CSV table of C-alpha atoms in Angstrom, one decimal:
chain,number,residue,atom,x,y,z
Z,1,UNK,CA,58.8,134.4,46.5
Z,2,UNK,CA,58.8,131.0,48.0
Z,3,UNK,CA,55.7,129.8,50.1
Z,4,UNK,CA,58.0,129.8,53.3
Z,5,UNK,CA,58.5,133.3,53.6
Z,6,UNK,CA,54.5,133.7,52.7
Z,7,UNK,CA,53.6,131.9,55.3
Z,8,UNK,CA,55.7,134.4,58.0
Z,9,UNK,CA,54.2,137.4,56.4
Z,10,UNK,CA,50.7,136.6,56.8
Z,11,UNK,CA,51.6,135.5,60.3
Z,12,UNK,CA,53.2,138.7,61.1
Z,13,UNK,CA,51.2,141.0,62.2
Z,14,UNK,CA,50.8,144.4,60.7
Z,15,UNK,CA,51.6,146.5,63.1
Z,16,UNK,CA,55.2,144.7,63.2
Z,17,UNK,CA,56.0,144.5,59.4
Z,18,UNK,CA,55.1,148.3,59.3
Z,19,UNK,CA,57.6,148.6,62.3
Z,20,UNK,CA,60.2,146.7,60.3
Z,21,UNK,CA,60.0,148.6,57.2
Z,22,UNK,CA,60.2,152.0,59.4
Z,23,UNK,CA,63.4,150.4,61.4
Z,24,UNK,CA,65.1,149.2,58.0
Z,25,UNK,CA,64.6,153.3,56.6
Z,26,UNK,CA,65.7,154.8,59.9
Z,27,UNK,CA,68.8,152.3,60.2
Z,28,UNK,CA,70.2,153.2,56.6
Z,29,UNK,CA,69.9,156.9,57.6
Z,30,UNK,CA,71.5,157.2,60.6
Z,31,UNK,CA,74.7,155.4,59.6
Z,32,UNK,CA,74.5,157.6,56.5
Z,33,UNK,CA,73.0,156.1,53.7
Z,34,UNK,CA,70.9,158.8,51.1
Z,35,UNK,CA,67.6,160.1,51.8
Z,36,UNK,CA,66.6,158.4,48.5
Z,37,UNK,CA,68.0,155.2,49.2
Z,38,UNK,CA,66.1,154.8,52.5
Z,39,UNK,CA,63.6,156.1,51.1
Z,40,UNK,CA,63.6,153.2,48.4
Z,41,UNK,CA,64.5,150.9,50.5
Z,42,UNK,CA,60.9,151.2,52.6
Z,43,UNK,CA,59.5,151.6,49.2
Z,44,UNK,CA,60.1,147.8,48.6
Z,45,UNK,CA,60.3,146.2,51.7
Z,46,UNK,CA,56.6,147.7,52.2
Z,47,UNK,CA,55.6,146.2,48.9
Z,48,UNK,CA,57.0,142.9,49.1
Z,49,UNK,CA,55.5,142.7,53.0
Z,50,UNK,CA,52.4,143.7,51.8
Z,51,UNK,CA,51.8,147.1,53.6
Z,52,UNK,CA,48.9,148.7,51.8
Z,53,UNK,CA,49.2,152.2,50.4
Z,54,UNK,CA,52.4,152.8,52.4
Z,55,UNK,CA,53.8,156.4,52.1
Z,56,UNK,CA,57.1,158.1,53.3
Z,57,UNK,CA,58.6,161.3,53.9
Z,58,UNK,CA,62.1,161.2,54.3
Z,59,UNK,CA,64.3,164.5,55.3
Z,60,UNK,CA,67.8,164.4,56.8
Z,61,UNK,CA,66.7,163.9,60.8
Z,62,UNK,CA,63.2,161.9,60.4
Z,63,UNK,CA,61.0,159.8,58.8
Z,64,UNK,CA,56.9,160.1,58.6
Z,65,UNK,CA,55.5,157.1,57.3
Z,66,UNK,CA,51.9,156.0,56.5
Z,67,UNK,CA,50.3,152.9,55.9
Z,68,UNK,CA,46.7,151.6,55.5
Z,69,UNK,CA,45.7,149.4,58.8
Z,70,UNK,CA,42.6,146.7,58.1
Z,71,UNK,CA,41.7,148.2,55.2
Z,72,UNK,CA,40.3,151.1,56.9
Z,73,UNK,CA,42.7,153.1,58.8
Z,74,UNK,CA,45.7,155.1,58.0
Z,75,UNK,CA,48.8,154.4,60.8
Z,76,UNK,CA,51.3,156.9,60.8
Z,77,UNK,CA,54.6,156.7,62.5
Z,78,UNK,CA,57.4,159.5,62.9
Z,79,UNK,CA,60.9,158.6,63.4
Z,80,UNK,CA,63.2,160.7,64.7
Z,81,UNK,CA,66.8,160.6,63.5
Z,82,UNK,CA,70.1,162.3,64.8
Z,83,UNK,CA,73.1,162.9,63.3
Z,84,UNK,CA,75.4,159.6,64.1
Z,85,UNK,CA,78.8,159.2,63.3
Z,86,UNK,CA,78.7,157.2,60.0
Z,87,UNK,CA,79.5,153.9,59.5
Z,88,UNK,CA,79.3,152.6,55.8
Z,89,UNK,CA,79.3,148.9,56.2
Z,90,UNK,CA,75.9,149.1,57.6
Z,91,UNK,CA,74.9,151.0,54.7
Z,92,UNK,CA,76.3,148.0,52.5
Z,93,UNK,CA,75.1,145.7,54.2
Z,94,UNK,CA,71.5,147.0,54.6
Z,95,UNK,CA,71.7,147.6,50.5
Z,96,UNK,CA,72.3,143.9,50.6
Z,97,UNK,CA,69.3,143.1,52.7
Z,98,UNK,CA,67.3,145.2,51.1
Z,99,UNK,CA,68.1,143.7,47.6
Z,100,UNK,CA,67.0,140.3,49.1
Z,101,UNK,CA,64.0,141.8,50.8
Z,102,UNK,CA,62.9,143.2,47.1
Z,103,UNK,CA,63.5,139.6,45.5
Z,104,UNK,CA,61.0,138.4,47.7
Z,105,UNK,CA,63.7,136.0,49.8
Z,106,UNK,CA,63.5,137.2,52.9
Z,107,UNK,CA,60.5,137.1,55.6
Z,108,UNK,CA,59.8,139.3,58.8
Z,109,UNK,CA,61.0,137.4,61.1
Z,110,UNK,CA,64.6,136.7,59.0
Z,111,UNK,CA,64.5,140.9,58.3
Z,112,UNK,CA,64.2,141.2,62.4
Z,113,UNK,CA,67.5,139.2,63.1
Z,114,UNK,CA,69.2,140.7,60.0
Z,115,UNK,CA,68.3,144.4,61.4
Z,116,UNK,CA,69.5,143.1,65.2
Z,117,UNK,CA,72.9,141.9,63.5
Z,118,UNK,CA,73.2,144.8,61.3
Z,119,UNK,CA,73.0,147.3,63.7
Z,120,UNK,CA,76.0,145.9,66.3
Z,121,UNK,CA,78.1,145.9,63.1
Z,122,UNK,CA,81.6,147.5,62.8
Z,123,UNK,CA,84.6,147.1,60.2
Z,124,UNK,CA,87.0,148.3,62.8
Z,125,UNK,CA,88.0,148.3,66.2
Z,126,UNK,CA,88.9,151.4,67.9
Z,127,UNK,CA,92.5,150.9,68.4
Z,128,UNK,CA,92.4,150.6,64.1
Z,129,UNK,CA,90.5,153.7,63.9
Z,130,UNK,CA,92.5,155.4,66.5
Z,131,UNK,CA,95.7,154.4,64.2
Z,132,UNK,CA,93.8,155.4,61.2
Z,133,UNK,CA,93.0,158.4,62.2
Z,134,UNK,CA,96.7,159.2,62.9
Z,135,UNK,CA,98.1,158.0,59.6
Z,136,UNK,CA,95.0,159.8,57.8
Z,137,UNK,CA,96.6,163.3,60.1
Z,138,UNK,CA,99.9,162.0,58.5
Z,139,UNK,CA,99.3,161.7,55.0
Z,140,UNK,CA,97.1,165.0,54.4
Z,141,UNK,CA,99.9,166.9,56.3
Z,142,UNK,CA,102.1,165.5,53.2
Z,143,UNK,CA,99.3,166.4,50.7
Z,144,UNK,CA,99.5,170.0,51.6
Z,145,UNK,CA,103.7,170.2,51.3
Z,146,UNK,CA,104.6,169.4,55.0
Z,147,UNK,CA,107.9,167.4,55.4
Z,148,UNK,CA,108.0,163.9,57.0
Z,149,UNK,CA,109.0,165.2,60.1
Z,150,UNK,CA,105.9,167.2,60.1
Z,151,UNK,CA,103.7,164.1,59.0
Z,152,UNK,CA,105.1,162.3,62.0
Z,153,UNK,CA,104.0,165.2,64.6
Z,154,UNK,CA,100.6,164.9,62.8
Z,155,UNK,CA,100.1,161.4,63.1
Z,156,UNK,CA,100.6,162.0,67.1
Z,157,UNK,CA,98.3,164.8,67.1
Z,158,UNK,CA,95.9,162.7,64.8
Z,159,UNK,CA,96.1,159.4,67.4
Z,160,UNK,CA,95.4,162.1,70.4
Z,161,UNK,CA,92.3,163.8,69.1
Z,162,UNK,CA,90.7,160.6,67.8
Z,163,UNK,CA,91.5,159.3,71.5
Z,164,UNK,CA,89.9,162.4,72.5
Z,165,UNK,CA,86.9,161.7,70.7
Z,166,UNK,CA,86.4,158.1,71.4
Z,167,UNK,CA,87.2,158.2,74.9
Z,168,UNK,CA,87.3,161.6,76.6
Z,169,UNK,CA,84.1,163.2,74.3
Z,170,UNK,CA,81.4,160.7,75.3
Z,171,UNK,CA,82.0,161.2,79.4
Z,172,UNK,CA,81.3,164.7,78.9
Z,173,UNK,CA,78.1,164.9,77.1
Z,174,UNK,CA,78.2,167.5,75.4
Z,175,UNK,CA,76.3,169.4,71.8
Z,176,UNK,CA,78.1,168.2,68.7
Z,177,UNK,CA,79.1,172.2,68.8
Z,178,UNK,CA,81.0,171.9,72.0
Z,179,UNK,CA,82.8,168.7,70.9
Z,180,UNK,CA,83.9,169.9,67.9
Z,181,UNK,CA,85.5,173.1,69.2
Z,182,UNK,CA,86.4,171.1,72.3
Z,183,UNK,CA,88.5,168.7,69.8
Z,184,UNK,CA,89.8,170.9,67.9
Z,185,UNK,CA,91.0,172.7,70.6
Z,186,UNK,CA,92.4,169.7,72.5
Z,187,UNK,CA,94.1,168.8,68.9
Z,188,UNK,CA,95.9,172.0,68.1
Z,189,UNK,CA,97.1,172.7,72.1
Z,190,UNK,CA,98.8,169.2,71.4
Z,191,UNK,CA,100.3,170.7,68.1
Z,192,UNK,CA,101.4,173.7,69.4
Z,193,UNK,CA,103.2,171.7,72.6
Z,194,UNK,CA,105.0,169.3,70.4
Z,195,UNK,CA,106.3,172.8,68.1
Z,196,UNK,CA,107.5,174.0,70.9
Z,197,UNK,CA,109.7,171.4,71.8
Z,198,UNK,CA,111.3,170.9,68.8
Z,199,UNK,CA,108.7,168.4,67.1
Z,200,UNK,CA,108.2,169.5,63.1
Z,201,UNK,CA,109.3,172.1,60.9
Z,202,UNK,CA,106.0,174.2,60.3
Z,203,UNK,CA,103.3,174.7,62.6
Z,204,UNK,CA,101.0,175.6,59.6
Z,205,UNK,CA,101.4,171.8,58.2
Z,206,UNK,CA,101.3,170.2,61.7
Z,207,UNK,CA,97.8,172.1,62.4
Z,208,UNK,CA,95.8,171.1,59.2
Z,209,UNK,CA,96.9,167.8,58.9
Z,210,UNK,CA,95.8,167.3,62.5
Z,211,UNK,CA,92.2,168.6,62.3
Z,212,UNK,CA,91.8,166.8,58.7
Z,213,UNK,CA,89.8,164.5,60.0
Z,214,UNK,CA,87.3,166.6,61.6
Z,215,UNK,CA,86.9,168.8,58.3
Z,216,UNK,CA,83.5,168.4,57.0
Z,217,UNK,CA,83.9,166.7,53.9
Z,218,UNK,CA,81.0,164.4,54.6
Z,219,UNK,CA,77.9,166.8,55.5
Z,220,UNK,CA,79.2,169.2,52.6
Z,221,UNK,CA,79.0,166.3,49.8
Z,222,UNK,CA,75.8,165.2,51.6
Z,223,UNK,CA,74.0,168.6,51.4
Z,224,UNK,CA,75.2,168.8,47.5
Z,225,UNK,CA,73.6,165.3,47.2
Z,226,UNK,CA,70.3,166.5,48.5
Z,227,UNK,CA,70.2,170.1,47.0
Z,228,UNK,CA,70.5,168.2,43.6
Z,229,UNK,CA,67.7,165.3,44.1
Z,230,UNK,CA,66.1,168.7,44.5
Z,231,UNK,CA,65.3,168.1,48.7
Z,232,UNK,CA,66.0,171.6,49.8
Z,233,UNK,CA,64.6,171.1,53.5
Z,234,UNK,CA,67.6,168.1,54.1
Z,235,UNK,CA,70.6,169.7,52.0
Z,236,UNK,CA,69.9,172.9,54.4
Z,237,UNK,CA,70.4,171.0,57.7
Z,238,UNK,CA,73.2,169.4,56.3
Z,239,UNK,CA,75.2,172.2,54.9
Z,240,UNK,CA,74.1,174.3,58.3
Z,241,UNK,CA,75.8,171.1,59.6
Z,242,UNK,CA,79.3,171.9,57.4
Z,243,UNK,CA,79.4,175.3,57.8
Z,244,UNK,CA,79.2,175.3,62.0
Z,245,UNK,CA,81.7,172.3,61.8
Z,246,UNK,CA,83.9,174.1,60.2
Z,247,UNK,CA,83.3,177.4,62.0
Z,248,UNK,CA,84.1,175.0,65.6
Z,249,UNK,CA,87.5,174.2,63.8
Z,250,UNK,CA,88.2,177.6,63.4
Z,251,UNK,CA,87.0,178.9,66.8
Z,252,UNK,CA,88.3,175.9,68.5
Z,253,UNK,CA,91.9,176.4,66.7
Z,254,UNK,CA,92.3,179.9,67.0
Z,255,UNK,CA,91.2,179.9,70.6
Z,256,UNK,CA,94.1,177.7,71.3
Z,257,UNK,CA,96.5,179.6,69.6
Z,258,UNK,CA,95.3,182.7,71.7
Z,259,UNK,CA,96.4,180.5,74.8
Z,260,UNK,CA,99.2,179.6,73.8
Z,261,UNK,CA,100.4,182.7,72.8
Z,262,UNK,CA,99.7,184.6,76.2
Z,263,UNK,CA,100.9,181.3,77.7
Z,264,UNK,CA,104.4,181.3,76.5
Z,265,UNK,CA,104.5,185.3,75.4
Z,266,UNK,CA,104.4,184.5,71.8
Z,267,UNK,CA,107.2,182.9,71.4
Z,268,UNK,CA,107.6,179.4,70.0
Z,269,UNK,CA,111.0,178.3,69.7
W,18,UNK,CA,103.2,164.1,26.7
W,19,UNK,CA,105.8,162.5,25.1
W,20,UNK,CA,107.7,165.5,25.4
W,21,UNK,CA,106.5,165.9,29.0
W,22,UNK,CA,108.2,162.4,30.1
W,23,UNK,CA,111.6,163.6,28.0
W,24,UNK,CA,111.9,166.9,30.0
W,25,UNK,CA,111.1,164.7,33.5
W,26,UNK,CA,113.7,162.4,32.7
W,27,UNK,CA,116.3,164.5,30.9
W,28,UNK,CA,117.0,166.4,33.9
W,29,UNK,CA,117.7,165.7,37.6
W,30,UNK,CA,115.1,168.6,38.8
W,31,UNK,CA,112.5,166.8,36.6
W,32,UNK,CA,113.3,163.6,38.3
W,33,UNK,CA,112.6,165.2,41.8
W,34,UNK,CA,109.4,167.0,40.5
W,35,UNK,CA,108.3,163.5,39.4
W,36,UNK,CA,109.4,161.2,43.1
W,37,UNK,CA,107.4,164.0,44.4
W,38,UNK,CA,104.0,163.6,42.5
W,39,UNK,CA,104.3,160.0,42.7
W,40,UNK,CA,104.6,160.6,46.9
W,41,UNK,CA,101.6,162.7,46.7
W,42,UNK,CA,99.5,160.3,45.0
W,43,UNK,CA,101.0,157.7,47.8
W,44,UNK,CA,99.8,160.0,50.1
W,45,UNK,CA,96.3,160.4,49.0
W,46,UNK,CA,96.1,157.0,48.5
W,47,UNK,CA,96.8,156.4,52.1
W,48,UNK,CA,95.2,159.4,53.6
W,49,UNK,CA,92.2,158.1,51.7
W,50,UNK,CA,92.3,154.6,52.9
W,51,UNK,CA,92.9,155.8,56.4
W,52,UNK,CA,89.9,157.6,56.4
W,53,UNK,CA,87.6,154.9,54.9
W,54,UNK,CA,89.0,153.1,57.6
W,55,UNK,CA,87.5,155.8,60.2
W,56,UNK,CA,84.3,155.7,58.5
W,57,UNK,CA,83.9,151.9,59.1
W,58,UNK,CA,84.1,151.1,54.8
W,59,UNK,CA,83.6,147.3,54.5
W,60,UNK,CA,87.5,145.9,54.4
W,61,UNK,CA,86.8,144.9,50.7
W,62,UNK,CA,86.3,148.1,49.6
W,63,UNK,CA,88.9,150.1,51.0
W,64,UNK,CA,91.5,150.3,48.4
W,65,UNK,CA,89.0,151.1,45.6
W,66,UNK,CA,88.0,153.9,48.1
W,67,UNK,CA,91.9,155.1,48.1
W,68,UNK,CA,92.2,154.5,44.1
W,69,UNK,CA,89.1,157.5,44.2
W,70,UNK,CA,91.1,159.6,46.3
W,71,UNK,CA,94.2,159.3,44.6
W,72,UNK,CA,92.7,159.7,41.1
W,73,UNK,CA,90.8,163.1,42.7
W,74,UNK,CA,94.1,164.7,43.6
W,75,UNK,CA,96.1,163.7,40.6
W,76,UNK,CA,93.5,165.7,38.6
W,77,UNK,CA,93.7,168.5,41.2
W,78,UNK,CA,97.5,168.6,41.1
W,79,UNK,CA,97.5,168.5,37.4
W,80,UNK,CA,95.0,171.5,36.4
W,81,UNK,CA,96.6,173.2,39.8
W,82,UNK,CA,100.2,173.1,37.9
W,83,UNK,CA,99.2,173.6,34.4
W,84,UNK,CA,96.9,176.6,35.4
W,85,UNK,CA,97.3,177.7,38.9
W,86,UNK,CA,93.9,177.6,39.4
W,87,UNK,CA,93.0,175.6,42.5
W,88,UNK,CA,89.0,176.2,42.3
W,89,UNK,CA,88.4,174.7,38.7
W,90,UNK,CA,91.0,172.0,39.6
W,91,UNK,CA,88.8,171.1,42.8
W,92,UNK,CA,86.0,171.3,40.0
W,93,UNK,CA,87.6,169.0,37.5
W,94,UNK,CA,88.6,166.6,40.3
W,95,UNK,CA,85.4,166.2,42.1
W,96,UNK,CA,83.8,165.9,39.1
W,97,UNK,CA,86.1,162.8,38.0
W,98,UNK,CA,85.9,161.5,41.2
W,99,UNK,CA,82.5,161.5,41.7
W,100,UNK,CA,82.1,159.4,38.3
W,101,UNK,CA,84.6,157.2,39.6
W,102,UNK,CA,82.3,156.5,42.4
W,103,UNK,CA,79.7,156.0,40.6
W,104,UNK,CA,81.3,153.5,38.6
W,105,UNK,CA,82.6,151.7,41.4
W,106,UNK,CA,79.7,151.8,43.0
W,107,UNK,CA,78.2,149.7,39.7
W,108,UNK,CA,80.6,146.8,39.9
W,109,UNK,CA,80.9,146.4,43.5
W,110,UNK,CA,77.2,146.5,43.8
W,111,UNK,CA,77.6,149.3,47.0
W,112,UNK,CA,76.4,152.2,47.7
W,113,UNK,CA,78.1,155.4,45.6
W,114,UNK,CA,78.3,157.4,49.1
W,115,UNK,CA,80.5,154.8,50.3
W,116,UNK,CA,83.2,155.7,47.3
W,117,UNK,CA,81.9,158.9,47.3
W,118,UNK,CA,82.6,160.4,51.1
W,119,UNK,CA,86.1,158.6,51.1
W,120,UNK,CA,87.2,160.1,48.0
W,121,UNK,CA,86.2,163.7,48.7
W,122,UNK,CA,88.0,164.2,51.4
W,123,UNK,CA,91.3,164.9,49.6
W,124,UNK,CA,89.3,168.0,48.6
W,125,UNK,CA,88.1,169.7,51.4
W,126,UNK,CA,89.5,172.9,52.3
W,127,UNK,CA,90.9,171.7,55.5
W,128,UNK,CA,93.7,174.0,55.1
W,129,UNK,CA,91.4,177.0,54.1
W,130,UNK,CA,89.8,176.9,57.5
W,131,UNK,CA,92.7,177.0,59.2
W,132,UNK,CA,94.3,179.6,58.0
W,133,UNK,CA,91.2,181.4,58.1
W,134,UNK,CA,91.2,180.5,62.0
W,135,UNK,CA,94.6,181.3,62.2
W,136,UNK,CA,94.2,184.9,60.5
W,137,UNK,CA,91.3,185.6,62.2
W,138,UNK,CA,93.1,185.0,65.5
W,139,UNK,CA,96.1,187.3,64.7
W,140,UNK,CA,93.8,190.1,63.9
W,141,UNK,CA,94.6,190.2,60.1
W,142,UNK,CA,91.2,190.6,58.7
W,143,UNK,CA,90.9,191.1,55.6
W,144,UNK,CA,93.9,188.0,54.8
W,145,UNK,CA,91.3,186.0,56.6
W,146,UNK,CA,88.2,187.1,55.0
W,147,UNK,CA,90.1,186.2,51.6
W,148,UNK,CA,90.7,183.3,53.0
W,149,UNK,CA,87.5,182.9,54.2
W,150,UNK,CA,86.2,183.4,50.3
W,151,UNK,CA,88.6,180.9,49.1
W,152,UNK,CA,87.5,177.8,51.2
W,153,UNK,CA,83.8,178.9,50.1
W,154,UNK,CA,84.6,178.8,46.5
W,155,UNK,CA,86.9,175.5,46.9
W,156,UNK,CA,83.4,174.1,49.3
W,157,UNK,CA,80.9,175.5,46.1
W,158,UNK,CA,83.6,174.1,43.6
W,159,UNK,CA,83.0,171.0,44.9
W,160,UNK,CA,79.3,170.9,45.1
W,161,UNK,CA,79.6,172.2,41.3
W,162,UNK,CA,81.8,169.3,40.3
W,163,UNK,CA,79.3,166.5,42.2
W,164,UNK,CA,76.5,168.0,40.7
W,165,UNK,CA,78.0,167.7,36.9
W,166,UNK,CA,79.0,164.2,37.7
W,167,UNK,CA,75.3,163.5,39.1
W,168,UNK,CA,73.6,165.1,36.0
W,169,UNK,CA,75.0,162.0,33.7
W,170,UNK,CA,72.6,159.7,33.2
W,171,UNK,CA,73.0,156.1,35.2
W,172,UNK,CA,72.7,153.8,32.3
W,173,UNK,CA,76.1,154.7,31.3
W,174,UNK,CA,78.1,153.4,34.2
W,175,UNK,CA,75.8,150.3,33.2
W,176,UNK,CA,72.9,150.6,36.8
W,177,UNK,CA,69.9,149.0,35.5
W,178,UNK,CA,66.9,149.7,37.3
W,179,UNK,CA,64.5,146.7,36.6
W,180,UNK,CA,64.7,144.1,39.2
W,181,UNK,CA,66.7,141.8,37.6
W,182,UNK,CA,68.9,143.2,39.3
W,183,UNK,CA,67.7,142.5,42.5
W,184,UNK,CA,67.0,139.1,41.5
W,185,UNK,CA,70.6,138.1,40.3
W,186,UNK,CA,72.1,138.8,43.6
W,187,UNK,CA,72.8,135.7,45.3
């Protein structure tokens, strides 16, 4: 550790460096880094700024931490964390800090700006994910034997519902519940309109491959990840998390097969 | 497998079968990407992210035609690509869920909740309860096949936990 970042530790004040290493755990786990890995994370940036007898609970939607104040007093701070869309290149680059935090090479007041430019970060614009959402639609309605044809009606119904949620879903503020069922419903309406005009060869293909990317690969491999490292509290909110987002697929789906059918008296070609 | 390739390329039906697989990786591969894409992955990483994905539903497609079994083949291939992660996640220095949550998503039972939904819907119960069981078993499959990978110990994708480690970087 060079004397420069020495110097802004002991300048910093305690209160802030305990903020800091609080803000670093709570930034890894809402853009979906492992409970452990936050958990870590604070484990050495608390060490290397020189928090006394720091402590931390981490579980999927919070984080209690506890340090020693003075000498004298324990501070504790809870943290509340929701469930946020993930994006991984904060994760990596937050690893990265972190490293350099452990090695001693980074002080508060370089951690602050790193954690204010970190946290504005994105790999992709929306028009790319809006795109990637509709060749993702595309390629798993090939995985699971639809034709080309069909790929191309889900890579339309993919580029809707991902329009759906980045535009339409945040003006109406609703529960991740209603937005999922809400989406998928949006999504397969769309599929069943282009069917019905001609647009693919199987309906079946069309669907799945169109509400691929709201399957809930991500809180499923999460919960497994926590159930192992043997945090039962965490893999249970996740896998709750899987199961209703797959139940809002399937309500949200079915539902708008239901309208469609009485719609058009169960005919679609 | 010698014998394999000779059948493949012997006859015309073979050489179909084969343009097909080799779609279906494609497809993975892209599918993959595309998600990582959604998920924000750093640009750097994104084809190692599709190379998981692809290598997870080769294995699926290859115990799923040998045996017809589609829950151990969603078994086998999370397992393999969970170790892939992991081993990515070595070199690149990243986090494995970064590997990990890309990769996995050629996996999950998408299809099994809709035709769940679907059945459901119609009024045909007991096709979508069966249904219903099968996307469970693929979901606990899964879970099974991360957990095996996990139980390996890290020194053998080469992760060394002394801070040298930290210290080397940059």
């Amino acid at each position: 550790m060079n004397e420069e970042v020495r110097r802004s530790i002991e300048e910093c004040s305690q209160m802030e460096r305990f903020n800091l290493v609080t803000r670093l755990g709570n930034d890894i786990l809402i853009n979906g880094g492992e409970i452990f890995r936050a958990n870590e994370a604070m484990q050495y940036a608390a060490r290397v700024l020189r928090l006394e007898g720091f402590n931390a609970y981490v579980i999927a939607n919070g984080i209690f931490s506890t340090a020693i104040i003075d000498g004298r007093f324990y501070s504790s701070r809870i943290c509340y964390v929701r469930l946020a869309p993930i994006v991984l290149c904060r994760v990596d680059e937050l690893n990265h800090l972190s490293r350099r935090i452990a090695a001693g090479k980074c002080g508060p007041y370089e951690i602050r700006a790193e954690l204010d430019r970190i946290e504005k970060m994105e790999a992709a614009g929306n028009m790319t994910k809006i795109f990637a959402s509709g060749i993702g639609s595309a390629s798993f309605c090939y995985l699971f034997m639809g034709s080309f044809f069909d790929a191309f009606t889900a890579f339309l119904a993919g580029v809707v519902l991902n329009l759906f949620l980045i535009y339409a879903a945040p003006r109406i503020s609703v529960s991740r519940i209603m937005r999922n069922i809400l989406a998928s419903l949006v999504v397969a309406m769309f599929c069943c309109a282009m069917y019905s005009v001609g647009m693919g060869d199987s309906l079946d293909r069309i669907m799945i491959g169109a509400v691929f990317p709201l399957a809930p690969g991500i809180p499923l491999t999460n919960s497994v990840r926590n159930f192992l490292e043997n945090d039962y509290l965490s893999g249970l909110i996740r896998l709750v998390d899987a199961f209703l987002t797959a139940g809002c697929i399937a309500v949200g789906v079915g539902a708008a097969m239901r309208i469609w059918f009485t719609a058009t008296g169960g005919i679609f070609r | 497998m010698n014998e394999l390739i000779n059948v493949i390329l012997e006859n015309e039906e073979g050489l179909t079968v084969a343009l097909q697989v080799l779609l279906q990786l494609a497809a993975a591969f892209v599918g993959t990407v595309a998600f990582s894409v959604l998920f924000s992955v750093p640009k750097e990483y994104r084809s190692a992210c599709g190379v998981t994905g692809g290598v997870g539903w080769a294995v699926y497609l290859m115990i799923n035609s040998l045996n017809h079994t589609p829950i151990i083949g969603a078994f086998a291939a999370s397992a393999v690509l969970t170790i892939m992660s992991r081993y990515q996640a070595v070199q690149f220095k990243a986090p494995t869920t970064i590997f990990l949550l890309c990769g996995i998503f050629t996996l999950v039972p998408g299809a099994g909740i809709y035709y769940t939904a679907y059945y459901t819907f119609m009024g045909e119960e007991a096709t979508a309860l069966s249904y219903g069981m099968d996307t469970i078993k693929m979901a606990v499959a899964i879970g099974l096949g991360i957990g095996v990978a996990y139980s390996i110990p890290s020194f053998v994708f080469g992760w060394k936990k002394e801070p040298e480690v930290w210290n080397d970087e940059n």
